[in-house]
Coordinates of C-alpha atoms in Angstrom, one line a residue:
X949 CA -10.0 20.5 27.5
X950 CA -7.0 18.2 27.5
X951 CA -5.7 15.8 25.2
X952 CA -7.5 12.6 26.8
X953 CA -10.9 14.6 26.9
X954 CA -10.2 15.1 23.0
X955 CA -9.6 12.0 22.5
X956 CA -12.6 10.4 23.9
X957 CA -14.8 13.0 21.9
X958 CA -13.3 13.1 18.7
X959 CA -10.3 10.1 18.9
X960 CA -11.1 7.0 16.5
X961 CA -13.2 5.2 19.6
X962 CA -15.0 8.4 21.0
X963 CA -18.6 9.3 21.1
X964 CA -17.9 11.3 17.2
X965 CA -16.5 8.1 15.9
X966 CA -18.9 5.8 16.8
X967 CA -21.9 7.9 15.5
X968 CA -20.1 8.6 12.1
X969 CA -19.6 4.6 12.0
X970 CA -23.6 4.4 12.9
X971 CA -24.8 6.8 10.3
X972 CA -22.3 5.0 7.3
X973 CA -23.5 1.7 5.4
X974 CA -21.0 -0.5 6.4
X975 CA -17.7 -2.3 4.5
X976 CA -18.8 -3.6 1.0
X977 CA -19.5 -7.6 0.8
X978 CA -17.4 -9.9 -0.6
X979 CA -16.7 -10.0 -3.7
X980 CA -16.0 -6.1 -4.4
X981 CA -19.2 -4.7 -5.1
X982 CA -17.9 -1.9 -7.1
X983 CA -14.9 -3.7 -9.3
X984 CA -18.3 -5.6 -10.8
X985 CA -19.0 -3.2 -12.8
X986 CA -15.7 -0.7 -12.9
X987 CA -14.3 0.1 -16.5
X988 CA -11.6 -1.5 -18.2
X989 CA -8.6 -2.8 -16.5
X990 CA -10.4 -1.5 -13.3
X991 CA -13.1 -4.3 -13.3
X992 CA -12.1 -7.4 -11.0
X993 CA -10.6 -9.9 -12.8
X994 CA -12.0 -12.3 -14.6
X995 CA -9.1 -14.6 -15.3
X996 CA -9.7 -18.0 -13.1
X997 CA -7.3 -18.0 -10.1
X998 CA -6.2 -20.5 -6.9
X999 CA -7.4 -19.0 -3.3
X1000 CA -5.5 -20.4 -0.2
X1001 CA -5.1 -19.1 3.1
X1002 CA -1.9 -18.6 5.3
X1003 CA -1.6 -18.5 8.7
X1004 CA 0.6 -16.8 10.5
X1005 CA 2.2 -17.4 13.8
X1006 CA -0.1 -15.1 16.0
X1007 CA -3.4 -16.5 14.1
X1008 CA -3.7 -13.9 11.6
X1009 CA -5.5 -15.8 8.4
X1010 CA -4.4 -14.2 5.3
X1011 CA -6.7 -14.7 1.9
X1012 CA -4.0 -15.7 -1.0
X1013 CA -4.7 -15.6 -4.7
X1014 CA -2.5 -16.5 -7.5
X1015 CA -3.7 -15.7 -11.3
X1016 CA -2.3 -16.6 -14.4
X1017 CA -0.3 -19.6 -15.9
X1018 CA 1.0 -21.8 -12.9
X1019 CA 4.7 -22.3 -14.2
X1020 CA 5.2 -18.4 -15.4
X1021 CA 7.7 -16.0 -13.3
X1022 CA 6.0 -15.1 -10.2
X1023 CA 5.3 -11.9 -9.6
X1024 CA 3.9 -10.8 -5.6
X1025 CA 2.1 -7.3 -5.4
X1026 CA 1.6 -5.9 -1.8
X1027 CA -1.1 -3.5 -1.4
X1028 CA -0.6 -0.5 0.9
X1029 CA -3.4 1.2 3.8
X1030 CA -6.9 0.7 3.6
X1031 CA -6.7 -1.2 0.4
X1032 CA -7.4 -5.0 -0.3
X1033 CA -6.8 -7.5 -3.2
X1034 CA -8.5 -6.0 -5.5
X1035 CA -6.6 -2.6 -5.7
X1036 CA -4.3 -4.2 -8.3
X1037 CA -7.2 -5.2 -10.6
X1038 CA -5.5 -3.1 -13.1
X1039 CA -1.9 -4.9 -12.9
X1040 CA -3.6 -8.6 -12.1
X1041 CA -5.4 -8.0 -15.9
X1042 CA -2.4 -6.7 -17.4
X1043 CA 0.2 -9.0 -16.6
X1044 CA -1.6 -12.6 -15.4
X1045 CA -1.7 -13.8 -19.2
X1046 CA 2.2 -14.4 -19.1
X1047 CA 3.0 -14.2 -14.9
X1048 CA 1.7 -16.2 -11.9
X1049 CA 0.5 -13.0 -9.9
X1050 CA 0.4 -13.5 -6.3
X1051 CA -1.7 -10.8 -4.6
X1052 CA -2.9 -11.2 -0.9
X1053 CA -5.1 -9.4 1.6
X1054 CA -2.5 -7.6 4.3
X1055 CA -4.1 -8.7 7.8
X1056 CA -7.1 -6.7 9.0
X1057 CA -8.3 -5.7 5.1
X1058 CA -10.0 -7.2 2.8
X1059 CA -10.7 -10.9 3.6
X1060 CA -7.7 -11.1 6.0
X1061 CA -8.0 -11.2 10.0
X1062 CA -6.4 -9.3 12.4
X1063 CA -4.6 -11.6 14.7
X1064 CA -3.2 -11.5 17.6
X1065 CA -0.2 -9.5 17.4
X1066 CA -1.1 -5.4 17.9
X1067 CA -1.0 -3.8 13.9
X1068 CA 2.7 -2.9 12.8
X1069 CA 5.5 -3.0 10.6
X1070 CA 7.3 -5.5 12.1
X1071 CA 4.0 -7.8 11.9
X1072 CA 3.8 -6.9 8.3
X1073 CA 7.1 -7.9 7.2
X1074 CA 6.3 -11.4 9.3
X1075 CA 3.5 -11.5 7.5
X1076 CA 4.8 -11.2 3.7
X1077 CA 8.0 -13.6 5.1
X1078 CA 4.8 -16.3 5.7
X1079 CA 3.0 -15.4 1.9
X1080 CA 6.4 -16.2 0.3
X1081 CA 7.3 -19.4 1.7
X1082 CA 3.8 -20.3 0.6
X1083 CA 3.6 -19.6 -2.9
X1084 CA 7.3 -18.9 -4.2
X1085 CA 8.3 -22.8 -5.2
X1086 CA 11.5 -23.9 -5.1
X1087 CA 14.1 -22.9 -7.7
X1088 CA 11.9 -19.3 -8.4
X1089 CA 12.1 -16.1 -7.3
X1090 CA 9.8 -13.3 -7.8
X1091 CA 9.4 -9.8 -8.2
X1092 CA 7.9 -8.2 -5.4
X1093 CA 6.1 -4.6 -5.5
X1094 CA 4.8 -2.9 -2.9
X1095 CA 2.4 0.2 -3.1
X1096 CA 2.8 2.7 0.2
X1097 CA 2.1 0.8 2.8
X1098 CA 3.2 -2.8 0.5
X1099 CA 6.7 -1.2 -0.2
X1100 CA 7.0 -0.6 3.9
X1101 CA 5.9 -4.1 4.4
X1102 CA 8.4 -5.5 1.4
X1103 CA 11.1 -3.1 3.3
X1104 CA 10.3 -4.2 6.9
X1105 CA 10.6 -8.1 5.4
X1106 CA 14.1 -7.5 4.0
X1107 CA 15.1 -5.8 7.5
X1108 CA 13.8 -8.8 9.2
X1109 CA 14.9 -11.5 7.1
X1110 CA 17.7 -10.6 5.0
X1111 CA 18.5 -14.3 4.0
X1112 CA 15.3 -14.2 2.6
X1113 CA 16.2 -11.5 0.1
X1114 CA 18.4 -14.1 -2.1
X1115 CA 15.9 -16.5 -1.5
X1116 CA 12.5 -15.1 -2.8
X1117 CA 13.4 -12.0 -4.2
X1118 CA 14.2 -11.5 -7.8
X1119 CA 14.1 -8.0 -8.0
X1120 CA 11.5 -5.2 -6.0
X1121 CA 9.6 -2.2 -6.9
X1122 CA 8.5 0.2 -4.3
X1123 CA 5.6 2.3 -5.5
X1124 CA 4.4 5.7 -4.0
X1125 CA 6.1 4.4 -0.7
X1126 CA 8.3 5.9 2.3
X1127 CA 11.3 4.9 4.4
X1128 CA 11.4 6.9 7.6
X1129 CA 10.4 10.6 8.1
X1130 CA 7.1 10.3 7.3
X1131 CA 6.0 12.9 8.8
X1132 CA 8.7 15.2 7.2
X1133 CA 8.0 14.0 4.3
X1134 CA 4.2 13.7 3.7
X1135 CA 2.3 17.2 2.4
X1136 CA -0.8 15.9 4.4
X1137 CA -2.2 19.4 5.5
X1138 CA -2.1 23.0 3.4
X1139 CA 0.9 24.6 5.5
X1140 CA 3.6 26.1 4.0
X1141 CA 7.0 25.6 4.2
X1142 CA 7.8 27.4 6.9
X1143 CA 5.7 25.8 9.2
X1144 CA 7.1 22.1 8.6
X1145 CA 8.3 21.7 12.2
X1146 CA 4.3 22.4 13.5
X1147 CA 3.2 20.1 10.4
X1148 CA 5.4 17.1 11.6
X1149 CA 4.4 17.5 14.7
X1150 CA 0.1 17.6 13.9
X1151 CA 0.9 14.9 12.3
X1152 CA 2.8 12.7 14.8
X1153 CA 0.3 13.3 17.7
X1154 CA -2.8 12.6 15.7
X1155 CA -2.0 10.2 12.8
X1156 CA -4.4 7.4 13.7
X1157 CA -5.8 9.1 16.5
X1158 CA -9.2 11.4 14.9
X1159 CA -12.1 8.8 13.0
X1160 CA -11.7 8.9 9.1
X1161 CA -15.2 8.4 7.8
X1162 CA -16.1 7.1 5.2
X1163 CA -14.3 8.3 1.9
X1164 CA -17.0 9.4 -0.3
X1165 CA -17.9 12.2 2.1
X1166 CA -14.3 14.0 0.9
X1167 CA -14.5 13.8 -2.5
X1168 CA -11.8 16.9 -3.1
X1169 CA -9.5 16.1 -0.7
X1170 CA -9.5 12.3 -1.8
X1171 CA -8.3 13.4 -5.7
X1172 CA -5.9 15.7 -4.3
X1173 CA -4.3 13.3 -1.3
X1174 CA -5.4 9.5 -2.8
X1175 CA -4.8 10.3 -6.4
X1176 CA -4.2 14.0 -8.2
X1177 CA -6.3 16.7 -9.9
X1178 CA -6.0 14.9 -13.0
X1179 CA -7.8 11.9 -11.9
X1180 CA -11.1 10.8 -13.3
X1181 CA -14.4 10.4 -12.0
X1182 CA -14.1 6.4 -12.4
X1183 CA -10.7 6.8 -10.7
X1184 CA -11.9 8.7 -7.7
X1185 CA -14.8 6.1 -7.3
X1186 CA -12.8 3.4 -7.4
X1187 CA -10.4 4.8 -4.8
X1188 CA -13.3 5.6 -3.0
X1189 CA -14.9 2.2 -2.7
X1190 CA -11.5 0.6 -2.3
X1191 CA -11.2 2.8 0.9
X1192 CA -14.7 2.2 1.9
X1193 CA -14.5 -1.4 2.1
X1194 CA -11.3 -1.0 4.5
X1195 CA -13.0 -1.3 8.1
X1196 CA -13.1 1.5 10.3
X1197 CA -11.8 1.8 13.3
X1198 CA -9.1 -0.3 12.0
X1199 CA -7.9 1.6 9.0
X1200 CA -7.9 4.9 11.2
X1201 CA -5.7 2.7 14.1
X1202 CA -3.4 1.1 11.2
X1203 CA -2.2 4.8 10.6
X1204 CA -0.3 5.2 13.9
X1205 CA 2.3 3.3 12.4
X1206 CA 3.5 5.7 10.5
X1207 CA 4.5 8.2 13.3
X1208 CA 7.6 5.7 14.7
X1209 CA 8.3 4.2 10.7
X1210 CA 11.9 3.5 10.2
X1211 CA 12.6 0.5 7.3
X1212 CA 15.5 2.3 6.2
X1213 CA 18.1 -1.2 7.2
X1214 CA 15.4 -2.9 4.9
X1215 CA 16.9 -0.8 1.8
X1216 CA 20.5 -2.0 2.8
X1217 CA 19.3 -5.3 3.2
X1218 CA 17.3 -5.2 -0.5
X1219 CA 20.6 -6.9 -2.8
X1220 CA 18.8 -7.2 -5.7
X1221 CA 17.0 -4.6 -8.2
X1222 CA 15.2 -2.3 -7.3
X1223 CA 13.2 0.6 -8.9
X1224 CA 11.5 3.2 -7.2
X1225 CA 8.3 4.7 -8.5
X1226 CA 6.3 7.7 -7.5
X1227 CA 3.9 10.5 -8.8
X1228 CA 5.2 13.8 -9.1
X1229 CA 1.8 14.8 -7.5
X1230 CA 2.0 12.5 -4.7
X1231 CA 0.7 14.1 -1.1
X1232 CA 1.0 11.5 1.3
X1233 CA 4.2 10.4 0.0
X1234 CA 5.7 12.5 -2.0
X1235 CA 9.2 12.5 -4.6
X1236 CA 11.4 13.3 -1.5
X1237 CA 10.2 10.4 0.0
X1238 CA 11.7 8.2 -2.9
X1239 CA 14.6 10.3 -3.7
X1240 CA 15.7 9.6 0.1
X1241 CA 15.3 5.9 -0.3
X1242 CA 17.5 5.9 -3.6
X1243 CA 20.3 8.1 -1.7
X1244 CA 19.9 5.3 0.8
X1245 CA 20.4 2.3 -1.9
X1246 CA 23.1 4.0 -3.5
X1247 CA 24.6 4.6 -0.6
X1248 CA 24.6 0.6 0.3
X1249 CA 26.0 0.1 -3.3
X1250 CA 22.7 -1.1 -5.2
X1251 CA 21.5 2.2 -7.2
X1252 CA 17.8 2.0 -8.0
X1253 CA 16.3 3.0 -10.9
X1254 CA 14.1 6.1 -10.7
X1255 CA 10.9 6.8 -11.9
X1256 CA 8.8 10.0 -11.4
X1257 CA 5.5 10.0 -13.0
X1258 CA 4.4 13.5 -14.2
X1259 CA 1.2 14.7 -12.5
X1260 CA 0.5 11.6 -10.8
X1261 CA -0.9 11.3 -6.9
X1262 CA -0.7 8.7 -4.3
X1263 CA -2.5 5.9 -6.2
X1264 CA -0.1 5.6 -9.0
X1265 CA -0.8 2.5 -10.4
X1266 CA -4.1 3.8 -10.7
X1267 CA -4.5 6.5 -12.8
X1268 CA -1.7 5.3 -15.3
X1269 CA -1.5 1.6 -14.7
X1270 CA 0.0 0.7 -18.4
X1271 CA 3.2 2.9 -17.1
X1272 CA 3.5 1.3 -13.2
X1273 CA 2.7 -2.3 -15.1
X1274 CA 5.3 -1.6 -17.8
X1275 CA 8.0 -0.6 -14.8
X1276 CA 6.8 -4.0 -13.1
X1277 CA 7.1 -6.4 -15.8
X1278 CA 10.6 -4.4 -17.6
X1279 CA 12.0 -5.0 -13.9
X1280 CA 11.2 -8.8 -13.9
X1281 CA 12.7 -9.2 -17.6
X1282 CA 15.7 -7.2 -17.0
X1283 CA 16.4 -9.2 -13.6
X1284 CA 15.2 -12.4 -15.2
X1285 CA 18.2 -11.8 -18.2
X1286 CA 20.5 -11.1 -15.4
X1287 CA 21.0 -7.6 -16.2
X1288 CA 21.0 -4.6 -13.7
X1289 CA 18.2 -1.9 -13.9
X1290 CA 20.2 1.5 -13.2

C-alpha cells in the first residue's frame, strides 16, 4: 500500500476520519459548556468583559475580549493548538482585577473563522499584528504571553513586524513553546534515544496527516502529552473539553505547521523582556525546546529569564496557574519599573 492509499484510509479526510468524526458528539456550543461548571480559577469568568471582532486582511473574523479595569496595563494572552479563549480562564480570574486582559480566539478555534489564507505561522503572526493595533491604545504597551502554539504566533509577529516590537510590546512570556526543531525536540512517541533520527522523521511525514479523535477517548496519553502524571482529574477534563471543542479536521490540519516551523529571527527581533517558561515534564515541547530559545536570546544580546516548573507537562499554566500567573504579572511590573528580568 503506498503512502497516498494510506492517506485516503487513515489521513485526516479518509474513510477512518470521517466515521470517527460521525460516531463523536460534535464541538461544544458556545459558551464553554464545561468551564460552567469547572472548579475554581478553572470556571469561565465571571468578571464582565468588552467583545469586538477583528478582521483580518484575508477575512478571517477573530472574536476579541478584554476583562478587567479599562485603563490598567494591558496584558495580551495567546492561546496555543486546539485551544480557544477560555484556556486562560485561570490567568483571566487571577489577574483581570488590576490588568485589562486581552485574550482572543486564534483563527479557526473557538469563535474565530478560518479565512482565506491556508493555516500557518506566517498567518498567525498577521493575525496577532491585527489584535494589537486593535486593542493596545496609544501611549501603552503590553505584555504579551503566548502558550505553544501563542508563543510561535507572538515569535512569528516579532519576525514579521519588528517595528512593532517597540510599539506594542512591553515585555513577552513564551510558555511551553518551541522555536524551530520541533520535531527534534518534541518526545511525542516512546522511542528511545537512539532512535531520534526515525522519531523526527515519523513525525515530519505524519504530523497533521492521521485524524485525532476526539480527546476523551486517550485519557493516559492526554495526562502524559497535554499535561503530566501529576495532573488531576479536573485538570485532565478540562484539557479534555478544551480540546474537544477545537474542530476536527481542522485541529488535526493546523498541526502540519509544525514540521517546516522556524521563528527563530522572531527571538532576535523580541528587544524587550522576555521570560521563558516550561514544565520539566513537558512532552510536546519539552526544556530543550526553551533552553535553545534562551541560547538564541542571549546570543542576540537580550538574556531571558528562565523558568522550569518541576513536574509540570505541556499545559503549564494549567496545573499550577498561581506560578505561570505570578511569572506573568512579576514580568509586567518589572518591565513596567523599567527594570530588566535576567
Amino acid at each position: 500500500m503506498s503512502w497516498n492509499q494510506i492517506g485516503a484510509e487513515f489521513g485526516v479526510d479518509g474513510r477512518l476520519a470521517a466515521l470517527l468524526r460521525k460516531s463523536r458528539p460534535g464541538p461544544a456550543p458556545d459558551p464553554f459548556v464545561h468551564g460552567e461548571t469547572a472548579p475554581g480559577l478553572l470556571r469561565n469568568p465571571r468578571i464582565p468583559h468588552e467583545a469586538t471582532t477583528v478582521e483580518t486582511s484575508d477575512g478571517a473574523l477573530l472574536h476579541v475580549r478584554e476583562y478587567g479595569p479599562p485603563g490598567a496595563p494591558p496584558i495580551v494572552l495567546v492561546h496555543g493548538w486546539a485551544c480557544r479563549i477560555e484556556y486562560w480562564n485561570p490567568q483571566i480570574n487571577a489577574l483581570a482585577d488590576r490588568f485589562r486582559v486581552i485574550v482572543f480566539d486564534q483563527r479557526g478555534f473557538g469563535r474565530s473563522s478560518q479565512g482565506e489564507l491556508p493555516f500557518g505561522v506566517d498567518v498567525l503572526g498577521s493575525d496577532l499584528s491585527a489584535v494589537l493595533a486593535a486593542t493596545v491604545r496609544a501611549g501603552e504597551r503590553a505584555v504579551l504571553a503566548g502558550h505553544s502554539l501563542g508563543g510561535i504566533a507572538i515569535m512569528s509577529w516579532a519576525a514579521q513586524h519588528p517595528d512593532e516590537v517597540s510599539r506594542y510590546a512591553r515585555a513577552a512570556v513564551l510558555i511551553d513553546t518551541v522555536a524551530r526543531d520541533f520535531a527534534l525536540h518534541t518526545r511525542l512517541l516512546p522511542l528511545p534515544e537512539r532512535l531520534r533520527p526515525l522519531h523526527a522523521y515519523l513525525v515530519n511525514r505524519w504530523a497533521g496527516q492521521l485524524p485525532m479523535p476526539d480527546p476523551s477517548l486517550f485519557g493516559p496519553v492526554l495526562r502524559t502529552h497535554g499535561l503530566s502524571a501529576r495532573a488531576t482529574r479536573d485538570e485532565l477534563r478540562f484539557t479534555a473539553a478544551i480540546f474537544a471543542a477545537c474542530p476536527n479536521p481542522f485541529r488535526t490540519r493546523a498541526v502540519k505547521v509544525l514540521s517546516t516551523l522556524d521563528v527563530g529571527p522572531g527571538l532576535s527581533a523580541l528587544t524587550v523582556p522576555v521570560s521563558i517558561v516550561v514544565g520539566s515534564a513537558d512532552r510536546l515541547t519539552p526544556p530543550s525546546a526553551s533552553r535553545q530559545m534562551a541560547a538564541m536570546l542571549t546570543a542576540a544580546g537580550n538574556p531571558p529569564r528562565f523558568v522550569v516548573l518541576p513536574g509540570l507537562g505541556h499545559c503549564s499554566n494549567l496545573q499550577d496557574p498561581a506560578a505561570v500567573t505570578a511569572e506573568i504579572e512579576q514580568l509586567a511590573v518589572t518591565a513596567a519599573n523599567g527594570r530588566a528580568t535576567g
